[in-house]
Amino acid sequence: MITYLEAIREAQRQALENDPRVYIYGQDIGAFGGAFKATKNLAQSFPGRVLDSPISEDAMVGSAIGASLQGMRPIVEMQFADFSTVGFNQIVNQAATMFWRTGVPCPITIRLPSGGTPGSGPFHSQNLEALYAHYPGLILMTPATVEDAYSMLLEAVALDDPVIFCEHKYLYFHLKAESLPSEALPVGRARIARAGRDATVVTYSAMVHEALSAAEELSTQGWEIEVIDLRSIKPLDTDTVLASVARTGRILAVGEAWPWGGVTAEVLARVATDGFNLLDAPPMRLNSKDTPVPFHPNLWGTHRPTAQTIVSALRDLLRL
Amino acid sequence: MLQSAEMPRHTVKASDFSETYRRAFRWMLLARTTEEKIASVFRSGGKITGGVFLGKGQEAISVATGIALRNGDIFAPLIRDQAGRLAFGESLLDCTLTYLGARSGPMRGRDGNVHRGRPLEGLLPMISHLGAMISVVNGMLMAHRFQGKKNTVGAASLGDGATSTGAFHESINQAAVENLPLVLVVTNNQYAYSTPNDRQFACADLVDKAIGYGIRGHSVDGTDLGACLRVIGSAVELARQGEGPQLVVATNLRLVGHGEHDDAHYIAPHLKEMPLGRDSLAVAEAELLQNAWADSETIEGWTRDSISQVEKAIAHSLREPSPDPATEDWCALSSRHLAEGLSSNGSRG
């Protein structure tokens, strides 16, 4: 069995092994192996290519951009997605604009350990994918499975554009697969995680698993819910979403991120614009509450969508 | 490259200081001539949109930086670096085409004026966020280390205002930790836009910051071309020899507004009377004459040559087509298959 976290480590090992242009840069990632051990033993296996950085997110990203312009393929590990805001300027103004302005690609991968876990609180739990997706010039990957964590990270490193790789901390240790995949859907294609008939749930990252649990529960009552895992939120596979809504006539978009704007709003805007006539009911969405992410597990468990709140939203959507 | 056909770029031995001085002076003269022409086209209206940012007074520091670098080095100029850009090898056409927004310029109308560069040739196109280019230079130098490229140097230009940013702190510390061959040339021209030094920092001298980062600091009179060539040249040499990052702080006065939209009325009159208020181009010309490194006839010839090069570059650039929104490639990704809305003019556009 291999965990989601081990898949990320193996993808990095593969990338380092396959391509001498790859190096990894981040806080505590060298001999220590990273705050979550995503780079455990990599510094020993690849001397000089897994480098501890100072606590300087702006300079970490800026230097990765520079190295990429000189032919390298850096992977930057943010210790937590939340801290990437310190490097925000370099990501959105330098990396994201480089190809458009100069015609020179900027192949960097920035790993954001994202999302909430019990007790992590306001500054170690954030989901920033919508923030980065807003900027042209960036690719946003949000893997929900062990297989995708592995194959999409390898694809991220191989792509010529800056990739924000949102890996979910809640899945690090719990999510397991039999083995690593040898092939994968290309980035930009959503996956039907569960086929259904009565309603479509469109989601990504850790919420895929909450949606699958919700679908399982409703199936015992005779309702078949289709669950779509977006995999990457930019590009967003609108075609797969619309095709599913054409079958079910109902859509619920679910995201762990905050409600204002964001991925769920984008999904529903596209469905309402391009698939209005497919809808048998008003489109719905479910996000976290519009507060900072709380510390205490009692509050945190209620702050974000769960299988239970997804079931309840789906019952509304199905007019039950 | 219009101007490099006439003035090829190579490194000149330190022993031939007067020759370096003459070359530097000619770049300064060409830069000043270029900028005066750009300003005049801007004022005549209609041809140049957006800002015009001039380096008047700052040519000595800038050229000394550009001339100390060589092929394979990295240069991250800022807004007052026309002279350094020319000395580093940027063509005059890159400047005029970009200011005039021509599709054939390096930025193709997608970015303008001082935001131009050619990253693959080591010339970085600055973003507007100050201090942000330093860590990019660091990364290029780290790449050189990974790739086994030896003896390259990266230089970044900054003003006094940029030293207050977090990016400055992070990147100078990063360069020190990695012991990178980085030369930071800080021009303290007394004002960051309208903000004077006493509202920008509280240390006695910006060069004092070097010790806190564990790197070497150098001070230089930014109005004195000879001093700039010696001090910046030696800082670049130290970096090249593996002595780690070097901080050079040059002192002068900005002799123009922040941009051409700014009349700089806030500049304290007494500063203009001080030695730091001298015009480095005029000082260098006097020095050339005094040392008999050039006579006035020669300098007049150089001036005519500069004017002719600039006129040619402007005339050429004025004839170049502007970008066309209908045929523009509205794709921000290099991986085209992952770009959204390329063929749609609807909600996904």
XYZ file of C-alpha atoms in Angstrom:
669
model
C 0.000 0.000 0.000
C 1.190 3.490 -0.772
C -0.148 6.686 0.764
C -0.951 9.978 -0.942
C 2.096 11.509 0.748
C 4.361 8.653 -0.334
C 3.080 9.075 -3.882
C 4.186 12.721 -3.783
C 7.584 11.669 -2.499
C 7.906 8.975 -5.164
C 6.943 11.414 -7.912
C 9.673 13.742 -6.728
C 12.145 10.900 -6.604
C 11.169 9.950 -10.149
C 11.486 13.535 -11.339
C 14.931 13.886 -9.778
C 16.013 10.573 -11.235
C 14.658 11.187 -14.731
C 15.693 14.764 -15.249
C 18.950 16.393 -14.150
C 17.255 19.805 -14.479
C 15.010 19.078 -11.507
C 15.837 20.272 -8.006
C 13.705 20.814 -4.900
C 13.869 23.921 -2.740
C 11.998 24.600 0.472
C 12.131 24.980 4.222
C 13.417 22.001 6.226
C 13.265 19.703 3.190
C 16.912 18.613 3.125
C 18.318 16.262 5.761
C 15.149 16.740 7.863
C 12.947 15.559 4.998
C 10.275 18.268 5.225
C 7.610 19.183 7.760
C 5.428 16.357 6.415
C 8.326 14.170 5.230
C 7.412 14.638 1.582
C 11.130 14.736 0.758
C 12.311 12.121 3.280
C 15.678 10.655 2.219
C 15.684 12.550 -1.079
C 18.536 14.848 -0.010
C 20.622 11.777 0.783
C 19.782 10.124 -2.553
C 20.310 13.273 -4.606
C 23.100 15.276 -2.984
C 22.988 18.992 -3.705
C 19.588 18.822 -5.391
C 17.252 18.986 -2.399
C 18.062 22.290 -0.770
C 16.973 23.869 2.489
C 15.880 27.431 1.938
C 15.765 30.320 4.375
C 12.258 31.272 5.564
C 11.799 33.499 2.551
C 8.861 32.517 0.387
C 9.291 35.502 -1.923
C 12.942 34.698 -2.584
C 12.220 30.967 -2.829
C 9.782 31.507 -5.679
C 11.800 34.310 -7.274
C 14.909 32.148 -7.409
C 12.948 29.223 -8.839
C 11.716 31.511 -11.604
C 15.267 32.608 -12.362
C 16.547 29.040 -12.383
C 13.757 27.996 -14.734
C 14.745 30.746 -17.158
C 18.197 29.191 -17.255
C 16.864 25.739 -18.074
C 16.199 24.205 -14.653
C 12.936 22.591 -13.482
C 12.575 23.622 -9.847
C 10.034 22.204 -7.436
C 9.342 24.605 -4.570
C 7.810 23.181 -1.427
C 5.806 25.657 0.594
C 5.676 24.351 4.135
C 1.957 25.169 4.187
C -0.156 26.595 1.369
C -0.987 29.452 3.733
C 2.629 30.696 3.665
C 2.646 30.989 -0.109
C 0.964 34.369 0.286
C 4.393 35.706 1.289
C 5.581 34.589 -2.158
C 2.364 35.705 -3.835
C 3.955 38.571 -5.722
C 6.565 36.378 -7.366
C 3.957 33.762 -8.278
C 1.300 35.994 -9.783
C 3.361 38.884 -11.131
C 6.642 37.288 -12.111
C 6.002 33.612 -12.880
C 2.499 33.977 -14.271
C 3.370 36.876 -16.590
C 6.748 35.677 -17.828
C 5.664 33.688 -20.872
C 3.061 36.212 -21.955
C 5.467 39.128 -21.677
C 8.638 37.572 -23.027
C 7.729 34.375 -24.877
C 10.108 32.523 -22.578
C 8.446 29.712 -20.582
C 8.736 29.518 -16.811
C 8.551 25.832 -15.848
C 8.256 25.808 -12.077
C 6.177 23.621 -9.789
C 5.040 25.051 -6.470
C 3.697 22.486 -4.038
C 1.092 23.817 -1.638
C 0.219 21.517 1.270
C -3.377 22.655 1.430
C -6.590 22.265 3.313
C -7.768 21.666 6.797
C -6.966 18.999 9.341
C -8.320 19.011 12.907
C -6.470 21.470 15.133
C -4.560 23.227 12.364
C -6.319 26.554 12.729
C -6.499 29.704 10.616
C -2.932 29.699 9.248
C -2.244 26.055 8.474
C -5.510 25.063 6.768
C -6.134 27.313 3.817
C -7.252 26.416 0.314
C -5.844 29.014 -2.047
C -6.540 27.446 -5.431
C -9.149 30.027 -6.424
C -6.793 32.875 -5.596
C -4.083 31.556 -7.911
C -6.524 30.361 -10.575
C -7.701 33.948 -10.899
C -4.376 34.902 -12.468
C -3.723 34.114 -16.130
C -0.575 32.126 -16.792
C -0.835 29.548 -14.010
C -1.994 25.924 -14.023
C -3.810 24.706 -10.891
C -3.722 21.008 -10.003
C -5.820 19.639 -7.156
C -5.301 15.859 -6.986
C -7.826 13.851 -4.956
C -6.308 10.396 -5.295
C -2.999 8.706 -4.639
C -2.699 7.944 -8.336
C -3.289 11.551 -9.341
C -0.945 12.875 -6.663
C 1.773 10.847 -8.335
C 1.043 11.220 -12.029
C -0.047 14.852 -11.909
C 3.035 15.925 -9.975
C 5.206 14.287 -12.630
C 3.199 16.057 -15.319
C 3.497 19.346 -13.417
C 7.275 19.099 -13.491
C 7.252 18.200 -17.180
C 5.005 21.109 -18.208
C 6.588 24.304 -19.482
C 4.310 26.559 -17.417
C 4.165 27.447 -13.732
C 2.043 24.901 -11.891
C 0.467 25.421 -8.495
C 0.138 21.917 -7.108
C -2.441 21.852 -4.302
C -1.911 18.621 -2.375
C -4.348 18.030 0.460
C -2.872 17.425 3.903
C -5.984 15.568 5.085
C -5.258 12.910 2.478
C -1.520 12.599 3.205
C -1.653 9.642 5.557
C -5.186 8.258 5.343
C -5.545 7.837 1.627
C -3.927 4.688 0.276
C -3.702 2.841 -3.009
C -2.435 -0.580 -3.976
C 0.253 0.741 -6.271
C 1.386 3.679 -8.316
C -0.193 4.100 -11.731
C 1.628 3.528 -14.990
C -0.783 5.687 -16.952
C -3.129 8.529 -16.159
C -5.718 10.867 -17.580
C -4.029 13.956 -18.970
C -4.146 17.155 -16.940
C -7.191 19.179 -17.905
C -9.542 16.184 -17.965
C -11.980 15.617 -15.134
C -12.741 12.118 -13.878
C -16.113 10.609 -13.145
C -15.390 9.253 -9.698
C -18.827 7.671 -9.405
C -21.404 7.361 -12.128
C -24.958 8.415 -11.334
C -28.327 9.396 -12.725
C -30.148 11.783 -10.419
C -27.729 14.620 -9.674
C -24.128 15.646 -10.306
C -21.676 16.683 -7.600
C -18.700 18.550 -9.021
C -15.795 18.794 -6.631
C -12.049 18.318 -6.239
C -9.328 17.413 -3.769
C -10.356 16.095 -0.335
C -14.026 16.960 -0.924
C -14.194 14.206 -3.557
C -14.112 11.699 -0.727
C -16.803 13.486 1.262
C -18.949 13.586 -1.878
C -18.392 9.876 -2.495
C -19.507 9.094 1.063
C -22.584 11.250 0.549
C -23.362 9.464 -2.713
C -22.953 6.111 -0.979
C -25.422 7.090 1.713
C -28.018 8.356 -0.761
C -27.654 5.226 -2.869
C -29.041 3.230 0.040
C -32.188 5.315 -0.407
C -32.324 4.668 -4.119
C -30.693 7.868 -5.397
C -27.770 7.628 -7.769
C -25.417 10.585 -7.512
C -22.694 11.223 -10.071
C -19.464 12.560 -8.572
C -17.010 14.430 -10.768
C -13.453 14.960 -9.614
C -12.157 18.009 -11.473
C -8.493 16.984 -10.866
C -7.238 20.314 -12.181
C -9.279 23.432 -11.567
C -7.390 25.408 -14.182
C -7.878 24.335 -16.852
C -11.387 23.377 -15.773
C -12.982 20.559 -17.752
C -16.321 22.226 -18.472
C -17.218 19.671 -21.140
C -17.231 16.740 -18.715
C -19.289 18.779 -16.249
C -21.841 19.793 -18.885
C -22.097 16.260 -20.225
C -22.854 15.022 -16.719
C -25.451 17.732 -16.111
C -27.037 16.781 -19.427
C -27.553 13.292 -17.960
C -28.688 14.272 -14.466
C -30.266 17.729 -14.849
C -29.026 18.758 -11.417
C -25.713 20.088 -10.121
C -24.168 20.703 -6.738
C -20.653 22.166 -6.742
C -18.690 21.477 -3.555
C -15.457 23.078 -2.387
C -13.585 23.241 0.895
C -12.515 26.800 0.119
C -14.392 29.943 1.105
C -17.678 30.744 -0.624
C -17.030 34.166 -2.195
C -16.103 33.667 -5.843
C -13.927 30.659 -6.283
C -14.120 27.293 -7.959
C -17.723 26.413 -7.131
C -18.900 29.827 -8.334
C -16.918 29.376 -11.536
C -18.367 25.916 -12.162
C -21.926 27.141 -11.647
C -21.361 30.237 -13.786
C -20.238 28.037 -16.650
C -23.111 25.614 -16.248
C -25.626 28.457 -16.023
C -24.142 30.145 -19.083
C -23.527 27.166 -21.338
C -25.956 24.592 -19.954
C -28.940 26.515 -18.611
C -31.371 24.473 -20.666
C -29.945 21.241 -19.227
C -30.998 22.146 -15.695
C -34.112 20.760 -14.027
C -33.412 22.628 -10.803
C -31.492 25.747 -9.773
C -27.770 24.939 -9.511
C -26.432 24.729 -5.975
C -23.089 25.047 -4.302
C -21.620 24.234 -0.942
C -18.470 25.714 0.533
C -16.904 26.299 3.912
C -18.299 29.024 6.108
C -17.160 32.576 5.397
C -14.849 32.843 8.401
C -11.198 32.003 8.946
C -10.651 28.270 9.399
C -11.232 27.491 13.105
C -8.828 25.654 15.374
C -11.056 23.433 17.502
C -12.158 20.166 15.866
C -15.791 20.806 16.847
C -15.766 24.093 14.963
C -13.551 22.889 12.120
C -15.801 19.886 11.453
C -18.710 22.236 10.960
C -16.816 24.923 9.089
C -16.100 22.811 6.036
C -18.520 20.718 3.988
C -18.790 17.092 5.081
C -20.549 14.004 3.761
C -23.495 14.921 5.997
C -23.881 18.491 4.770
C -23.432 17.298 1.191
C -26.228 14.743 1.712
C -28.410 17.480 3.098
C -27.644 19.807 0.168
C -28.357 17.001 -2.281
C -31.724 16.308 -0.630
C -32.582 19.965 -1.215
C -31.401 19.705 -4.788
C -33.503 16.573 -5.337
C -36.487 18.273 -3.655
C -36.757 15.465 -1.106
C 21.778 45.787 -32.807
C 22.301 49.163 -34.339
C 24.848 50.540 -31.961
C 26.897 47.418 -31.402
C 27.927 47.312 -35.032
C 29.901 50.432 -34.318
C 30.937 49.747 -30.779
C 31.519 46.054 -30.180
C 31.196 44.874 -26.608
C 34.150 43.231 -24.958
C 35.971 43.386 -21.733
C 38.752 45.858 -21.608
C 41.800 45.200 -19.486
C 42.032 47.245 -16.318
C 45.359 48.595 -17.520
C 43.594 50.446 -20.278
C 41.477 52.557 -17.995
C 41.254 55.546 -20.309
C 39.893 53.356 -23.083
C 37.235 51.912 -20.757
C 36.406 55.431 -19.648
C 35.943 56.583 -23.236
C 33.722 53.599 -24.058
C 31.682 54.164 -20.944
C 31.306 57.829 -21.776
C 30.054 57.014 -25.257
C 27.378 54.681 -23.833
C 26.374 57.444 -21.411
C 26.147 59.913 -24.246
C 24.102 57.520 -26.340
C 21.826 56.828 -23.380
C 21.290 60.525 -22.689
C 20.641 61.218 -26.363
C 18.197 58.315 -26.534
C 16.300 59.422 -23.467
C 16.103 63.045 -24.563
C 14.663 61.906 -27.856
C 12.192 59.543 -26.176
C 11.081 62.390 -23.907
C 10.664 64.690 -26.880
C 8.595 62.129 -28.812
C 6.523 61.603 -25.662
C 5.913 65.340 -25.246
C 4.957 65.728 -28.892
C 2.028 63.447 -28.069
C 0.347 60.435 -29.584
C 3.306 58.208 -30.266
C 4.251 57.010 -26.799
C 1.583 55.848 -24.391
C 2.262 54.964 -20.780
C 5.203 56.205 -18.795
C 8.609 57.534 -19.727
C 11.317 57.046 -17.121
C 14.676 58.695 -17.541
C 18.070 58.047 -16.018
C 19.439 61.562 -16.286
C 22.279 61.889 -13.807
C 22.440 58.180 -13.187
C 24.334 57.219 -16.326
C 27.739 56.814 -14.632
C 26.527 54.205 -12.131
C 24.446 52.433 -14.717
C 27.111 52.241 -17.394
C 29.704 51.085 -14.885
C 27.436 48.157 -14.028
C 26.688 47.227 -17.627
C 30.287 47.535 -18.756
C 31.615 45.353 -15.928
C 29.431 42.468 -17.085
C 30.206 40.175 -19.966
C 28.588 37.519 -22.113
C 26.989 34.853 -19.947
C 26.414 37.245 -17.050
C 22.992 38.331 -15.802
C 21.709 41.891 -15.575
C 18.471 43.002 -13.955
C 18.234 46.701 -14.759
C 15.737 49.048 -13.190
C 14.051 52.117 -14.568
C 17.102 54.399 -14.875
C 19.453 52.024 -16.620
C 19.465 53.019 -20.269
C 23.254 53.413 -20.180
C 23.824 50.086 -18.453
C 21.460 48.306 -20.819
C 23.389 49.581 -23.836
C 26.716 48.646 -22.312
C 25.389 45.182 -21.439
C 24.417 44.672 -25.073
C 20.748 45.572 -25.382
C 20.091 47.007 -28.802
C 18.883 50.550 -29.154
C 15.991 49.178 -31.189
C 14.789 47.103 -28.240
C 14.422 50.402 -26.400
C 12.742 52.439 -29.121
C 10.484 49.639 -30.372
C 9.282 48.990 -26.832
C 8.654 52.649 -26.034
C 6.729 52.994 -29.280
C 4.774 49.802 -28.594
C 5.825 48.112 -31.823
C 4.775 44.522 -32.440
C 8.288 43.731 -33.599
C 9.859 44.789 -30.299
C 10.903 42.241 -27.702
C 7.718 42.820 -25.666
C 5.411 42.983 -28.738
C 3.231 45.650 -27.188
C 2.400 43.338 -24.303
C 4.605 45.330 -21.997
C 6.218 48.703 -22.442
C 8.936 51.246 -21.784
C 11.407 50.049 -19.130
C 9.715 46.646 -18.703
C 11.672 45.092 -21.511
C 14.300 42.415 -21.604
C 15.527 39.213 -23.144
C 15.752 36.608 -20.398
C 17.566 34.088 -22.592
C 20.307 36.651 -23.183
C 20.638 37.357 -19.471
C 18.716 40.639 -19.540
C 15.715 40.467 -17.223
C 12.502 42.402 -17.891
C 11.690 44.150 -14.632
C 8.296 43.879 -13.031
C 7.125 46.986 -11.179
C 7.392 45.514 -7.703
C 10.645 46.784 -6.316
C 13.224 44.309 -5.113
C 11.461 41.497 -6.955
C 14.157 40.983 -9.577
C 16.977 40.197 -7.138
C 15.883 36.688 -6.241
C 15.301 35.960 -9.927
C 18.963 36.805 -10.519
C 19.828 34.561 -7.555
C 17.981 31.695 -9.192
C 19.762 32.203 -12.487
C 23.070 32.082 -10.638
C 21.957 28.963 -8.767
C 21.152 27.421 -12.157
C 24.659 28.257 -13.344
C 26.028 26.462 -10.298
C 23.867 23.381 -10.981
C 24.989 23.432 -14.600
C 28.661 23.861 -13.799
C 28.890 27.262 -15.497
C 31.718 29.024 -13.779
C 32.743 32.643 -13.314
C 29.424 34.235 -14.148
C 28.076 37.203 -12.226
C 24.585 38.580 -11.792
C 23.948 42.267 -11.167
C 20.725 43.895 -10.072
C 20.009 47.622 -9.973
C 17.991 49.121 -7.167
C 17.093 52.479 -5.791
C 17.049 53.676 -2.208
C 13.316 52.918 -2.035
C 13.764 49.254 -2.940
C 15.959 48.707 0.119
C 12.844 49.044 2.285
C 11.067 46.068 0.718
C 10.773 42.579 2.100
C 11.921 41.216 -1.250
C 15.234 43.067 -0.848
C 15.792 41.539 2.561
C 14.823 38.018 1.554
C 16.870 37.981 -1.600
C 20.050 39.551 -0.256
C 19.966 37.092 2.640
C 19.337 34.232 0.221
C 22.298 35.289 -1.915
C 24.483 35.459 1.190
C 23.390 32.007 2.410
C 24.114 30.524 -1.022
C 27.278 32.630 -1.431
C 26.149 33.679 -4.897
C 28.127 35.952 -7.231
C 25.504 38.685 -6.941
C 26.270 42.393 -7.197
C 23.551 44.679 -5.908
C 24.006 48.206 -7.144
C 21.892 50.531 -5.036
C 21.648 54.060 -6.330
C 20.667 56.351 -3.522
C 19.384 59.287 -5.531
C 17.804 60.807 -2.412
C 14.179 60.261 -3.400
C 11.955 57.275 -4.057
C 9.366 59.001 -6.245
C 8.694 61.923 -3.859
C 9.755 60.270 -0.589
C 13.056 61.575 0.790
C 15.668 59.397 2.488
C 14.573 60.414 5.992
C 11.150 58.858 5.447
C 12.654 55.784 3.775
C 15.247 54.454 6.193
C 16.852 55.316 9.517
C 20.333 53.865 9.227
C 23.238 56.271 8.851
C 24.238 54.867 5.483
C 22.611 52.195 3.328
C 25.958 50.456 2.904
C 25.778 49.591 6.616
C 23.157 47.038 5.694
C 25.859 44.838 4.139
C 27.383 43.823 7.450
C 24.046 42.603 8.758
C 23.820 40.156 5.888
C 27.426 39.079 6.179
C 28.405 40.448 2.798
C 30.789 43.126 1.598
C 29.676 46.691 1.091
C 31.184 49.377 -1.119
C 30.418 53.078 -1.326
C 30.926 55.238 -4.365
C 30.271 58.760 -5.582
C 27.661 58.137 -8.239
C 28.464 61.340 -10.086
C 32.065 60.258 -10.745
C 32.371 57.885 -13.695
C 35.952 56.930 -12.868
C 35.028 56.021 -9.301
C 31.987 54.072 -10.495
C 34.052 52.100 -13.002
C 36.640 51.258 -10.354
C 34.284 50.424 -7.467
C 31.588 48.582 -9.377
C 34.226 46.919 -11.550
C 36.042 45.640 -8.491
C 32.800 44.504 -6.829
C 31.950 42.514 -9.959
C 35.448 41.069 -9.993
C 35.196 40.022 -6.325
C 31.888 38.314 -7.006
C 33.383 36.591 -10.039
C 36.258 35.293 -7.942
C 33.861 33.622 -5.518
C 33.852 36.262 -2.795
C 30.057 36.156 -2.555
C 27.458 38.894 -2.830
C 28.601 42.506 -3.005
C 26.517 45.533 -2.082
C 27.474 48.773 -3.832
C 25.807 51.963 -2.683
C 26.218 54.892 -5.057
C 25.166 58.372 -4.082
C 23.770 60.951 -6.460
C 20.674 63.049 -7.072
C 17.872 62.298 -9.468
C 18.069 65.143 -11.984
C 14.618 64.532 -13.459
C 11.190 63.615 -12.181
C 10.346 60.057 -11.240
C 8.887 59.884 -14.739
C 8.198 62.495 -17.359
C 4.790 63.109 -15.769
C 6.504 64.360 -12.608
C 7.999 67.866 -12.316
C 10.016 66.889 -9.210
C 9.111 70.141 -7.457
C 9.676 68.411 -4.127
C 13.439 68.035 -4.568
C 15.153 70.199 -1.948
C 17.007 73.035 -3.751
C 20.112 72.762 -1.555
C 20.709 69.211 -2.807
C 21.117 70.517 -6.327
C 23.982 72.710 -5.134
C 25.810 69.869 -3.437
C 28.467 67.711 -5.127
C 25.972 64.839 -5.268
C 23.782 67.047 -7.444
C 26.328 67.140 -10.269
C 25.421 65.718 -13.657
C 27.609 62.645 -14.115
C 27.701 63.089 -17.887
C 29.010 66.655 -17.629
C 31.516 65.587 -14.959
C 32.766 62.773 -17.179
C 33.101 65.063 -20.190
C 35.164 67.529 -18.155
C 37.318 64.661 -16.939
C 37.931 63.425 -20.487
C 39.049 66.878 -21.573
C 41.128 67.525 -18.494
C 43.048 64.246 -18.830
C 43.340 64.726 -22.568
C 41.627 61.347 -23.032
C 39.492 63.030 -25.679
C 39.375 66.481 -27.235
C 36.236 68.485 -27.796
C 36.229 67.720 -31.491
C 36.183 63.987 -30.767
C 33.364 64.414 -28.257
C 31.385 66.423 -30.800
C 31.867 63.578 -33.256
C 30.580 61.077 -30.688
C 27.591 63.313 -30.043
C 26.772 63.528 -33.764
C 27.140 59.773 -34.002
C 24.781 59.247 -31.037
C 22.187 61.570 -32.540
C 22.398 59.781 -35.852
C 21.988 56.337 -34.232
C 19.016 57.515 -32.209
C 17.345 59.207 -35.177
C 17.728 56.016 -37.190
C 16.324 53.839 -34.391
C 13.350 56.141 -33.803
C 12.598 56.501 -37.525
C 12.722 52.738 -37.955
C 10.565 52.120 -34.897
C 7.946 54.666 -35.947
C 7.418 52.717 -39.167
C 6.910 49.407 -37.379
C 3.323 48.184 -37.035
C 1.484 48.293 -33.739
C 0.032 45.145 -32.225
C -3.311 44.097 -33.660
C -5.913 42.868 -31.156
C -7.629 40.832 -33.878
C -4.530 38.763 -34.663
C -2.999 38.865 -31.188
C -2.386 35.436 -29.670
C -4.405 35.779 -26.464
C -2.789 32.823 -24.743
C -0.931 33.212 -21.456
C 0.316 29.627 -21.384
C 3.147 28.020 -23.232
C 1.233 24.698 -22.993
C -1.455 25.775 -25.464
C -3.507 22.627 -25.009
C -4.130 23.656 -21.405
C -5.237 27.207 -22.151
C -8.877 27.968 -21.515
C -11.280 29.710 -23.846
C -8.948 30.105 -26.818
C -11.670 29.451 -29.374
C -14.583 30.860 -27.418
C -15.786 34.417 -27.116
C -18.367 33.437 -24.527
C -18.184 33.029 -20.809
C -14.942 31.116 -20.953
C -13.058 33.754 -22.941
